[in-house]
Amino acid sequence: ASQEELKAAYRRLCMLYHPDKHRDPELKRQAEQLFNLVHQAYEVLSDPQTRAIYDIYGRRGLEMEGWEVVERRRTPAEIREEFERLQREREERRLQQRTNPKGTISVGIDATDLFDRYDEEYEDVPGNNFPQIEINKMHISQSIEAPLTSTDTAILSGSLSTQNGNGGGSINFALRRVTSAKGWGELEFGAGDLQGPLFGLKIFRNLTPRCFITTNCALQFSSRGIRPGLTTVLARHLDKNTMGYLQWRWGLQSAMNTSIVRDTKTSHFTVALQLGIPHSFMMVSYQHKFQDEDQTRVKGSLKAGFFGTIVEYGAERKISRHSILGATVSVGVPQGVSLKIKLNRASQTYFFPIHLTDQMLPSAVFYATVGPLVIYLAMHRLIIRPYLRAQKEKELDKQRESTASDVQQKKEEAEAAVRLMQESVRRVIEAEEARMGLIIVNAWYGKFVNDQSRKNEKVKVIDVTVPLQCLVKDSKLILTEASKAGLPGFYDPCVGEEKSLKVLYQFRGVLHQVMSADNEALRIPKQ
């Protein structure tokens, strides 16, 4: 809105809410309150600096401490930068209490007895009727970060692994320092019961705005001597969505690897080639991202090398606000058939690789594909959906509780505004009737239930006929892209729920009806 439009709106609302226009003591008191609110809003929006802050960050920007020392006459870009600086300072004050825990639990399951047992010579041995499913390997790792200063972070991590009754563990400590906006360095010290002490150094550096390099060198001490290792990765942005990587690894398993990764809003594509000891391979993978609220993704990959050929396909889906569930079927020669189930819960990962058969059995591929799908659909219908519905209701109740006093205040202000608008609306209707213009017959705002699947839900709407008619000017009603709960005479009748505006209006003597979403712009009469 231009300054002229702001002034015009300010004058119109001042005339509407001016206390001197009302003789009734109660209406006069309500008019004073609304008049003061309008005046406060105009004070913010008529000052270029405070308006820029409000346009970018809303009320919370105006409440941020530190603006009093900011030089005036700054551009919105400079104000945004200043706001981010103040936010960074506030974050730095909270660094001491904050950690970033990450963890992985992997449980390997051997279920080959389900499919391969029929080829055994002793299948008729008594007591051998039930297939044996056993856990043959496990891995647990955990790490936490402890910010020491705004540039230094200490990282403590540990892991335990076991396979077929044998295993070990290790513990690592790393100190990372951000040296500049272009890079950081990290020193690592580690020890374990299977390996000796480990000393490592990792360096990250932006070479250009489109190119960076990472180098990781390590010295592993063991009973066989010192084992040095070096890994270098050079990466470059090929375009807005595409990255190219070159990796060279020297040590126990030396290799050279090149890959191209293209990541867009709807897809993720990777092609990689590696030449090395003991494995050389080529890999192509594709992932499609559906634009739904559950963030559904389907993926497939082909990997071929000296170790054989592996085809993988699978899907993943968001099952709650912080949880993503995925399943992948792996079919390979000579690896056989495996099913991999993964659950990401916030920063924790739970991984369950299930080895079904060492052979290429169609029955194993079928059950690995259909089984998880059927189980997921049943769980989603019987457990996940009811749980999420209950959680949503609980959150809505909590939100309603916390905003009850604020909503009540807004409701009282809206009702007062409607009472104060009566005289103005009468004049507007008279003028519109005289020119056969725009007359709002009825208008409702809130939650409408038209879908049969939601017929048990309660309709929650308020009558906003008077406030909308008051906004009509020159036979036009124009609403911008913002929540209509903030309009004069409006309030939120159903906090946290989807709202719409339904208008029945008369224009040139003909009745029309229009439905508009809460944040959707509206212009009537329709062109």
PDB file of N, CA and C in Angstrom, residues 88-171:
ATOM      1  N   ARG A  88      21.083 -13.522  15.871  1.00  0.00           N
ATOM      2  CA  ARG A  88      22.312 -14.300  16.105  1.00  0.00           C
ATOM      3  C   ARG A  88      22.837 -14.065  17.511  1.00  0.00           C
ATOM      4  N   GLU A  89      22.811 -12.807  17.950  1.00  0.00           N
ATOM      5  CA  GLU A  89      23.286 -12.495  19.305  1.00  0.00           C
ATOM      6  C   GLU A  89      22.438 -13.216  20.353  1.00  0.00           C
ATOM      7  N   ARG A  90      21.130 -13.250  20.116  1.00  0.00           N
ATOM      8  CA  ARG A  90      20.249 -13.950  21.053  1.00  0.00           C
ATOM      9  C   ARG A  90      20.538 -15.455  21.060  1.00  0.00           C
ATOM     10  N   GLU A  91      20.828 -16.013  19.854  1.00  0.00           N
ATOM     11  CA  GLU A  91      21.146 -17.438  19.769  1.00  0.00           C
ATOM     12  C   GLU A  91      22.457 -17.746  20.492  1.00  0.00           C
ATOM     13  N   GLU A  92      23.422 -16.850  20.347  1.00  0.00           N
ATOM     14  CA  GLU A  92      24.715 -17.072  21.000  1.00  0.00           C
ATOM     15  C   GLU A  92      24.565 -17.140  22.520  1.00  0.00           C
ATOM     16  N   ARG A  93      23.609 -16.377  23.061  1.00  0.00           N
ATOM     17  CA  ARG A  93      23.391 -16.414  24.507  1.00  0.00           C
ATOM     18  C   ARG A  93      22.795 -17.745  24.950  1.00  0.00           C
ATOM     19  N   ARG A  94      22.192 -18.463  24.003  1.00  0.00           N
ATOM     20  CA  ARG A  94      21.580 -19.747  24.342  1.00  0.00           C
ATOM     21  C   ARG A  94      22.464 -20.940  23.991  1.00  0.00           C
ATOM     22  N   LEU A  95      23.635 -20.675  23.417  1.00  0.00           N
ATOM     23  CA  LEU A  95      24.501 -21.753  22.950  1.00  0.00           C
ATOM     24  C   LEU A  95      24.912 -22.715  24.060  1.00  0.00           C
ATOM     25  N   GLN A  96      25.159 -22.163  25.244  1.00  0.00           N
ATOM     26  CA  GLN A  96      25.698 -22.987  26.320  1.00  0.00           C
ATOM     27  C   GLN A  96      24.743 -24.099  26.751  1.00  0.00           C
ATOM     28  N   GLN A  97      23.446 -23.862  26.573  1.00  0.00           N
ATOM     29  CA  GLN A  97      22.485 -24.880  27.015  1.00  0.00           C
ATOM     30  C   GLN A  97      22.090 -25.841  25.896  1.00  0.00           C
ATOM     31  N   ARG A  98      22.617 -25.669  24.709  1.00  0.00           N
ATOM     32  CA  ARG A  98      22.095 -26.419  23.568  1.00  0.00           C
ATOM     33  C   ARG A  98      23.069 -27.510  23.095  1.00  0.00           C
ATOM     34  N   THR A  99      22.545 -28.693  22.818  1.00  0.00           N
ATOM     35  CA  THR A  99      23.332 -29.768  22.196  1.00  0.00           C
ATOM     36  C   THR A  99      22.567 -30.257  20.986  1.00  0.00           C
ATOM     37  N   ASN A 100      23.224 -31.037  20.166  1.00  0.00           N
ATOM     38  CA  ASN A 100      22.595 -31.556  18.950  1.00  0.00           C
ATOM     39  C   ASN A 100      22.764 -33.068  18.916  1.00  0.00           C
ATOM     40  N   PRO A 101      21.954 -33.823  19.688  1.00  0.00           N
ATOM     41  CA  PRO A 101      22.149 -35.275  19.746  1.00  0.00           C
ATOM     42  C   PRO A 101      21.734 -35.964  18.446  1.00  0.00           C
ATOM     43  N   LYS A 102      22.564 -36.891  18.009  1.00  0.00           N
ATOM     44  CA  LYS A 102      22.261 -37.712  16.830  1.00  0.00           C
ATOM     45  C   LYS A 102      22.558 -39.162  17.178  1.00  0.00           C
ATOM     46  N   GLY A 103      21.727 -40.056  16.697  1.00  0.00           N
ATOM     47  CA  GLY A 103      21.944 -41.460  17.026  1.00  0.00           C
ATOM     48  C   GLY A 103      21.451 -42.379  15.933  1.00  0.00           C
ATOM     49  N   THR A 104      22.063 -43.562  15.874  1.00  0.00           N
ATOM     50  CA  THR A 104      21.664 -44.595  14.916  1.00  0.00           C
ATOM     51  C   THR A 104      21.641 -45.943  15.620  1.00  0.00           C
ATOM     52  N   ILE A 105      20.561 -46.673  15.417  1.00  0.00           N
ATOM     53  CA  ILE A 105      20.472 -48.050  15.904  1.00  0.00           C
ATOM     54  C   ILE A 105      20.165 -48.930  14.705  1.00  0.00           C
ATOM     55  N   SER A 106      21.036 -49.888  14.444  1.00  0.00           N
ATOM     56  CA  SER A 106      20.861 -50.802  13.310  1.00  0.00           C
ATOM     57  C   SER A 106      20.818 -52.231  13.835  1.00  0.00           C
ATOM     58  N   VAL A 107      19.782 -52.969  13.442  1.00  0.00           N
ATOM     59  CA  VAL A 107      19.612 -54.361  13.867  1.00  0.00           C
ATOM     60  C   VAL A 107      19.483 -55.222  12.622  1.00  0.00           C
ATOM     61  N   GLY A 108      20.500 -56.043  12.346  1.00  0.00           N
ATOM     62  CA  GLY A 108      20.474 -56.939  11.193  1.00  0.00           C
ATOM     63  C   GLY A 108      19.770 -58.245  11.525  1.00  0.00           C
ATOM     64  N   ILE A 109      18.828 -58.645  10.681  1.00  0.00           N
ATOM     65  CA  ILE A 109      18.018 -59.840  10.927  1.00  0.00           C
ATOM     66  C   ILE A 109      18.240 -60.855   9.810  1.00  0.00           C
ATOM     67  N   ASP A 110      18.533 -62.071  10.192  1.00  0.00           N
ATOM     68  CA  ASP A 110      18.705 -63.163   9.228  1.00  0.00           C
ATOM     69  C   ASP A 110      17.408 -63.968   9.167  1.00  0.00           C
ATOM     70  N   ALA A 111      16.676 -63.819   8.051  1.00  0.00           N
ATOM     71  CA  ALA A 111      15.407 -64.533   7.877  1.00  0.00           C
ATOM     72  C   ALA A 111      15.464 -65.473   6.685  1.00  0.00           C
ATOM     73  N   THR A 112      16.678 -65.950   6.354  1.00  0.00           N
ATOM     74  CA  THR A 112      16.828 -66.837   5.180  1.00  0.00           C
ATOM     75  C   THR A 112      16.116 -68.167   5.375  1.00  0.00           C
ATOM     76  N   ASP A 113      15.875 -68.550   6.631  1.00  0.00           N
ATOM     77  CA  ASP A 113      15.197 -69.821   6.881  1.00  0.00           C
ATOM     78  C   ASP A 113      13.752 -69.817   6.375  1.00  0.00           C
ATOM     79  N   LEU A 114      13.202 -68.621   6.142  1.00  0.00           N
ATOM     80  CA  LEU A 114      11.836 -68.528   5.623  1.00  0.00           C
ATOM     81  C   LEU A 114      11.724 -69.065   4.201  1.00  0.00           C
ATOM     82  N   PHE A 115      12.781 -68.856   3.389  1.00  0.00           N
ATOM     83  CA  PHE A 115      12.713 -69.224   1.976  1.00  0.00           C
ATOM     84  C   PHE A 115      13.705 -70.303   1.583  1.00  0.00           C
ATOM     85  N   ASP A 116      14.897 -70.339   2.220  1.00  0.00           N
ATOM     86  CA  ASP A 116      15.932 -71.295   1.813  1.00  0.00           C
ATOM     87  C   ASP A 116      15.839 -72.629   2.531  1.00  0.00           C
ATOM     88  N   ARG A 117      15.045 -72.749   3.569  1.00  0.00           N
ATOM     89  CA  ARG A 117      15.024 -73.955   4.401  1.00  0.00           C
ATOM     90  C   ARG A 117      14.535 -75.176   3.622  1.00  0.00           C
ATOM     91  N   TYR A 118      13.739 -74.980   2.588  1.00  0.00           N
ATOM     92  CA  TYR A 118      13.176 -76.115   1.867  1.00  0.00           C
ATOM     93  C   TYR A 118      14.211 -76.832   1.008  1.00  0.00           C
ATOM     94  N   ASP A 119      15.366 -76.221   0.816  1.00  0.00           N
ATOM     95  CA  ASP A 119      16.434 -76.862   0.056  1.00  0.00           C
ATOM     96  C   ASP A 119      17.368 -77.660   0.943  1.00  0.00           C
ATOM     97  N   GLU A 120      17.144 -77.638   2.259  1.00  0.00           N
ATOM     98  CA  GLU A 120      18.042 -78.336   3.161  1.00  0.00           C
ATOM     99  C   GLU A 120      17.736 -79.833   3.188  1.00  0.00           C
ATOM    100  N   GLU A 121      18.764 -80.612   3.482  1.00  0.00           N
ATOM    101  CA  GLU A 121      18.621 -82.069   3.478  1.00  0.00           C
ATOM    102  C   GLU A 121      17.846 -82.559   4.691  1.00  0.00           C
ATOM    103  N   TYR A 122      17.840 -81.767   5.768  1.00  0.00           N
ATOM    104  CA  TYR A 122      17.248 -82.244   7.020  1.00  0.00           C
ATOM    105  C   TYR A 122      15.932 -81.544   7.343  1.00  0.00           C
ATOM    106  N   GLU A 123      15.142 -81.269   6.300  1.00  0.00           N
ATOM    107  CA  GLU A 123      13.900 -80.544   6.556  1.00  0.00           C
ATOM    108  C   GLU A 123      12.872 -81.404   7.297  1.00  0.00           C
ATOM    109  N   ASP A 124      13.062 -82.745   7.310  1.00  0.00           N
ATOM    110  CA  ASP A 124      12.103 -83.616   7.989  1.00  0.00           C
ATOM    111  C   ASP A 124      12.501 -83.942   9.415  1.00  0.00           C
ATOM    112  N   VAL A 125      13.575 -83.331   9.904  1.00  0.00           N
ATOM    113  CA  VAL A 125      14.029 -83.594  11.270  1.00  0.00           C
ATOM    114  C   VAL A 125      12.978 -83.069  12.242  1.00  0.00           C
ATOM    115  N   PRO A 126      12.569 -83.881  13.262  1.00  0.00           N
ATOM    116  CA  PRO A 126      11.548 -83.424  14.232  1.00  0.00           C
ATOM    117  C   PRO A 126      11.960 -82.110  14.904  1.00  0.00           C
ATOM    118  N   GLY A 127      10.965 -81.244  15.116  1.00  0.00           N
ATOM    119  CA  GLY A 127      11.227 -79.954  15.773  1.00  0.00           C
ATOM    120  C   GLY A 127      11.758 -78.894  14.834  1.00  0.00           C
ATOM    121  N   ASN A 128      11.834 -79.222  13.513  1.00  0.00           N
ATOM    122  CA  ASN A 128      12.381 -78.283  12.536  1.00  0.00           C
ATOM    123  C   ASN A 128      11.273 -77.678  11.684  1.00  0.00           C
ATOM    124  N   ASN A 129      10.042 -77.675  12.197  1.00  0.00           N
ATOM    125  CA  ASN A 129       8.915 -77.191  11.410  1.00  0.00           C
ATOM    126  C   ASN A 129       8.838 -75.663  11.357  1.00  0.00           C
ATOM    127  N   PHE A 130       9.344 -74.986  12.371  1.00  0.00           N
ATOM    128  CA  PHE A 130       9.261 -73.535  12.406  1.00  0.00           C
ATOM    129  C   PHE A 130      10.565 -72.911  11.910  1.00  0.00           C
ATOM    130  N   PRO A 131      10.474 -71.944  10.982  1.00  0.00           N
ATOM    131  CA  PRO A 131      11.695 -71.289  10.495  1.00  0.00           C
ATOM    132  C   PRO A 131      12.361 -70.480  11.606  1.00  0.00           C
ATOM    133  N   GLN A 132      13.670 -70.469  11.578  1.00  0.00           N
ATOM    134  CA  GLN A 132      14.433 -69.742  12.597  1.00  0.00           C
ATOM    135  C   GLN A 132      14.811 -68.351  12.071  1.00  0.00           C
ATOM    136  N   ILE A 133      14.378 -67.351  12.808  1.00  0.00           N
ATOM    137  CA  ILE A 133      14.718 -65.957  12.471  1.00  0.00           C
ATOM    138  C   ILE A 133      15.558 -65.412  13.611  1.00  0.00           C
ATOM    139  N   GLU A 134      16.747 -64.947  13.300  1.00  0.00           N
ATOM    140  CA  GLU A 134      17.658 -64.517  14.362  1.00  0.00           C
ATOM    141  C   GLU A 134      18.335 -63.191  14.023  1.00  0.00           C
ATOM    142  N   ILE A 135      18.739 -62.506  15.073  1.00  0.00           N
ATOM    143  CA  ILE A 135      19.517 -61.263  14.921  1.00  0.00           C
ATOM    144  C   ILE A 135      20.985 -61.642  14.831  1.00  0.00           C
ATOM    145  N   ASN A 136      21.616 -61.281  13.719  1.00  0.00           N
ATOM    146  CA  ASN A 136      23.018 -61.683  13.536  1.00  0.00           C
ATOM    147  C   ASN A 136      24.008 -60.523  13.627  1.00  0.00           C
ATOM    148  N   LYS A 137      23.494 -59.286  13.654  1.00  0.00           N
ATOM    149  CA  LYS A 137      24.427 -58.151  13.832  1.00  0.00           C
ATOM    150  C   LYS A 137      23.668 -56.943  14.368  1.00  0.00           C
ATOM    151  N   MET A 138      24.391 -56.115  15.114  1.00  0.00           N
ATOM    152  CA  MET A 138      23.821 -54.887  15.677  1.00  0.00           C
ATOM    153  C   MET A 138      24.866 -53.779  15.667  1.00  0.00           C
ATOM    154  N   HIS A 139      24.364 -52.565  15.537  1.00  0.00           N
ATOM    155  CA  HIS A 139      25.259 -51.401  15.587  1.00  0.00           C
ATOM    156  C   HIS A 139      24.521 -50.261  16.269  1.00  0.00           C
ATOM    157  N   ILE A 140      25.177 -49.630  17.218  1.00  0.00           N
ATOM    158  CA  ILE A 140      24.603 -48.490  17.930  1.00  0.00           C
ATOM    159  C   ILE A 140      25.641 -47.372  17.957  1.00  0.00           C
ATOM    160  N   SER A 141      25.234 -46.187  17.548  1.00  0.00           N
ATOM    161  CA  SER A 141      26.139 -45.028  17.607  1.00  0.00           C
ATOM    162  C   SER A 141      25.371 -43.816  18.104  1.00  0.00           C
ATOM    163  N   GLN A 142      26.075 -42.941  18.796  1.00  0.00           N
ATOM    164  CA  GLN A 142      25.451 -41.741  19.361  1.00  0.00           C
ATOM    165  C   GLN A 142      26.485 -40.622  19.392  1.00  0.00           C
ATOM    166  N   SER A 143      26.020 -39.400  19.152  1.00  0.00           N
ATOM    167  CA  SER A 143      26.932 -38.252  19.227  1.00  0.00           C
ATOM    168  C   SER A 143      26.183 -37.044  19.781  1.00  0.00           C
ATOM    169  N   ILE A 144      26.910 -36.191  20.480  1.00  0.00           N
ATOM    170  CA  ILE A 144      26.352 -34.930  20.973  1.00  0.00           C
ATOM    171  C   ILE A 144      27.345 -33.810  20.688  1.00  0.00           C
ATOM    172  N   GLU A 145      26.801 -32.612  20.486  1.00  0.00           N
ATOM    173  CA  GLU A 145      27.632 -31.440  20.241  1.00  0.00           C
ATOM    174  C   GLU A 145      27.473 -30.478  21.411  1.00  0.00           C
ATOM    175  N   ALA A 146      28.593 -29.898  21.819  1.00  0.00           N
ATOM    176  CA  ALA A 146      28.562 -28.917  22.909  1.00  0.00           C
ATOM    177  C   ALA A 146      29.228 -27.631  22.425  1.00  0.00           C
ATOM    178  N   PRO A 147      28.440 -26.618  22.051  1.00  0.00           N
ATOM    179  CA  PRO A 147      29.030 -25.345  21.623  1.00  0.00           C
ATOM    180  C   PRO A 147      29.797 -24.703  22.769  1.00  0.00           C
ATOM    181  N   LEU A 148      31.066 -24.387  22.519  1.00  0.00           N
ATOM    182  CA  LEU A 148      31.908 -23.745  23.540  1.00  0.00           C
ATOM    183  C   LEU A 148      31.856 -22.226  23.399  1.00  0.00           C
ATOM    184  N   THR A 149      31.972 -21.770  22.151  1.00  0.00           N
ATOM    185  CA  THR A 149      31.824 -20.340  21.835  1.00  0.00           C
ATOM    186  C   THR A 149      31.032 -20.266  20.542  1.00  0.00           C
ATOM    187  N   SER A 150      30.921 -19.066  19.996  1.00  0.00           N
ATOM    188  CA  SER A 150      30.185 -18.923  18.735  1.00  0.00           C
ATOM    189  C   SER A 150      30.932 -19.556  17.562  1.00  0.00           C
ATOM    190  N   THR A 151      32.225 -19.857  17.732  1.00  0.00           N
ATOM    191  CA  THR A 151      33.002 -20.461  16.632  1.00  0.00           C
ATOM    192  C   THR A 151      33.526 -21.851  16.959  1.00  0.00           C
ATOM    193  N   ASP A 152      33.538 -22.240  18.224  1.00  0.00           N
ATOM    194  CA  ASP A 152      34.118 -23.532  18.615  1.00  0.00           C
ATOM    195  C   ASP A 152      33.038 -24.493  19.115  1.00  0.00           C
ATOM    196  N   THR A 153      33.131 -25.738  18.664  1.00  0.00           N
ATOM    197  CA  THR A 153      32.173 -26.775  19.064  1.00  0.00           C
ATOM    198  C   THR A 153      32.925 -28.057  19.398  1.00  0.00           C
ATOM    199  N   ALA A 154      32.586 -28.672  20.521  1.00  0.00           N
ATOM    200  CA  ALA A 154      33.153 -29.971  20.893  1.00  0.00           C
ATOM    201  C   ALA A 154      32.122 -31.046  20.554  1.00  0.00           C
ATOM    202  N   ILE A 155      32.598 -32.159  19.988  1.00  0.00           N
ATOM    203  CA  ILE A 155      31.715 -33.252  19.561  1.00  0.00           C
ATOM    204  C   ILE A 155      32.205 -34.546  20.208  1.00  0.00           C
ATOM    205  N   LEU A 156      31.321 -35.209  20.924  1.00  0.00           N
ATOM    206  CA  LEU A 156      31.636 -36.494  21.545  1.00  0.00           C
ATOM    207  C   LEU A 156      30.758 -37.565  20.910  1.00  0.00           C
ATOM    208  N   SER A 157      31.375 -38.647  20.440  1.00  0.00           N
ATOM    209  CA  SER A 157      30.608 -39.707  19.790  1.00  0.00           C
ATOM    210  C   SER A 157      31.162 -41.070  20.193  1.00  0.00           C
ATOM    211  N   GLY A 158      30.305 -42.047  20.121  1.00  0.00           N
ATOM    212  CA  GLY A 158      30.708 -43.416  20.443  1.00  0.00           C
ATOM    213  C   GLY A 158      29.886 -44.405  19.649  1.00  0.00           C
ATOM    214  N   SER A 159      30.417 -45.618  19.492  1.00  0.00           N
ATOM    215  CA  SER A 159      29.689 -46.641  18.750  1.00  0.00           C
ATOM    216  C   SER A 159      30.033 -48.026  19.279  1.00  0.00           C
ATOM    217  N   LEU A 160      29.072 -48.924  19.145  1.00  0.00           N
ATOM    218  CA  LEU A 160      29.244 -50.332  19.498  1.00  0.00           C
ATOM    219  C   LEU A 160      28.719 -51.177  18.352  1.00  0.00           C
ATOM    220  N   SER A 161      29.476 -52.207  17.965  1.00  0.00           N
ATOM    221  CA  SER A 161      29.058 -53.088  16.873  1.00  0.00           C
ATOM    222  C   SER A 161      29.305 -54.536  17.264  1.00  0.00           C
ATOM    223  N   THR A 162      28.405 -55.402  16.814  1.00  0.00           N
ATOM    224  CA  THR A 162      28.582 -56.834  17.033  1.00  0.00           C
ATOM    225  C   THR A 162      28.022 -57.604  15.851  1.00  0.00           C
ATOM    226  N   GLN A 163      28.706 -58.689  15.478  1.00  0.00           N
ATOM    227  CA  GLN A 163      28.240 -59.537  14.374  1.00  0.00           C
ATOM    228  C   GLN A 163      28.569 -60.990  14.698  1.00  0.00           C
ATOM    229  N   ASN A 164      27.524 -61.818  14.723  1.00  0.00           N
ATOM    230  CA  ASN A 164      27.664 -63.245  15.020  1.00  0.00           C
ATOM    231  C   ASN A 164      28.434 -63.492  16.322  1.00  0.00           C
ATOM    232  N   GLY A 165      28.164 -62.671  17.327  1.00  0.00           N
ATOM    233  CA  GLY A 165      28.753 -62.880  18.643  1.00  0.00           C
ATOM    234  C   GLY A 165      30.076 -62.196  18.870  1.00  0.00           C
ATOM    235  N   ASN A 166      30.646 -61.572  17.843  1.00  0.00           N
ATOM    236  CA  ASN A 166      31.927 -60.873  17.987  1.00  0.00           C
ATOM    237  C   ASN A 166      31.719 -59.385  17.702  1.00  0.00           C
ATOM    238  N   GLY A 167      32.407 -58.552  18.453  1.00  0.00           N
ATOM    239  CA  GLY A 167      32.242 -57.125  18.210  1.00  0.00           C
ATOM    240  C   GLY A 167      33.158 -56.285  19.062  1.00  0.00           C
ATOM    241  N   GLY A 168      32.926 -54.995  18.991  1.00  0.00           N
ATOM    242  CA  GLY A 168      33.749 -54.060  19.749  1.00  0.00           C
ATOM    243  C   GLY A 168      33.140 -52.676  19.682  1.00  0.00           C
ATOM    244  N   GLY A 169      33.857 -51.725  20.246  1.00  0.00           N
ATOM    245  CA  GLY A 169      33.348 -50.360  20.278  1.00  0.00           C
ATOM    246  C   GLY A 169      34.461 -49.346  20.190  1.00  0.00           C
ATOM    247  N   SER A 170      34.068 -48.106  20.029  1.00  0.00           N
ATOM    248  CA  SER A 170      35.048 -47.018  19.952  1.00  0.00           C
ATOM    249  C   SER A 170      34.421 -45.740  20.488  1.00  0.00           C
ATOM    250  N   ILE A 171      35.284 -44.812  20.893  1.00  0.00           N
ATOM    251  CA  ILE A 171      34.829 -43.503  21.359  1.00  0.00           C
ATOM    252  C   ILE A 171      35.698 -42.443  20.702  1.00  0.00           C
TER     253      ILE A 171
END
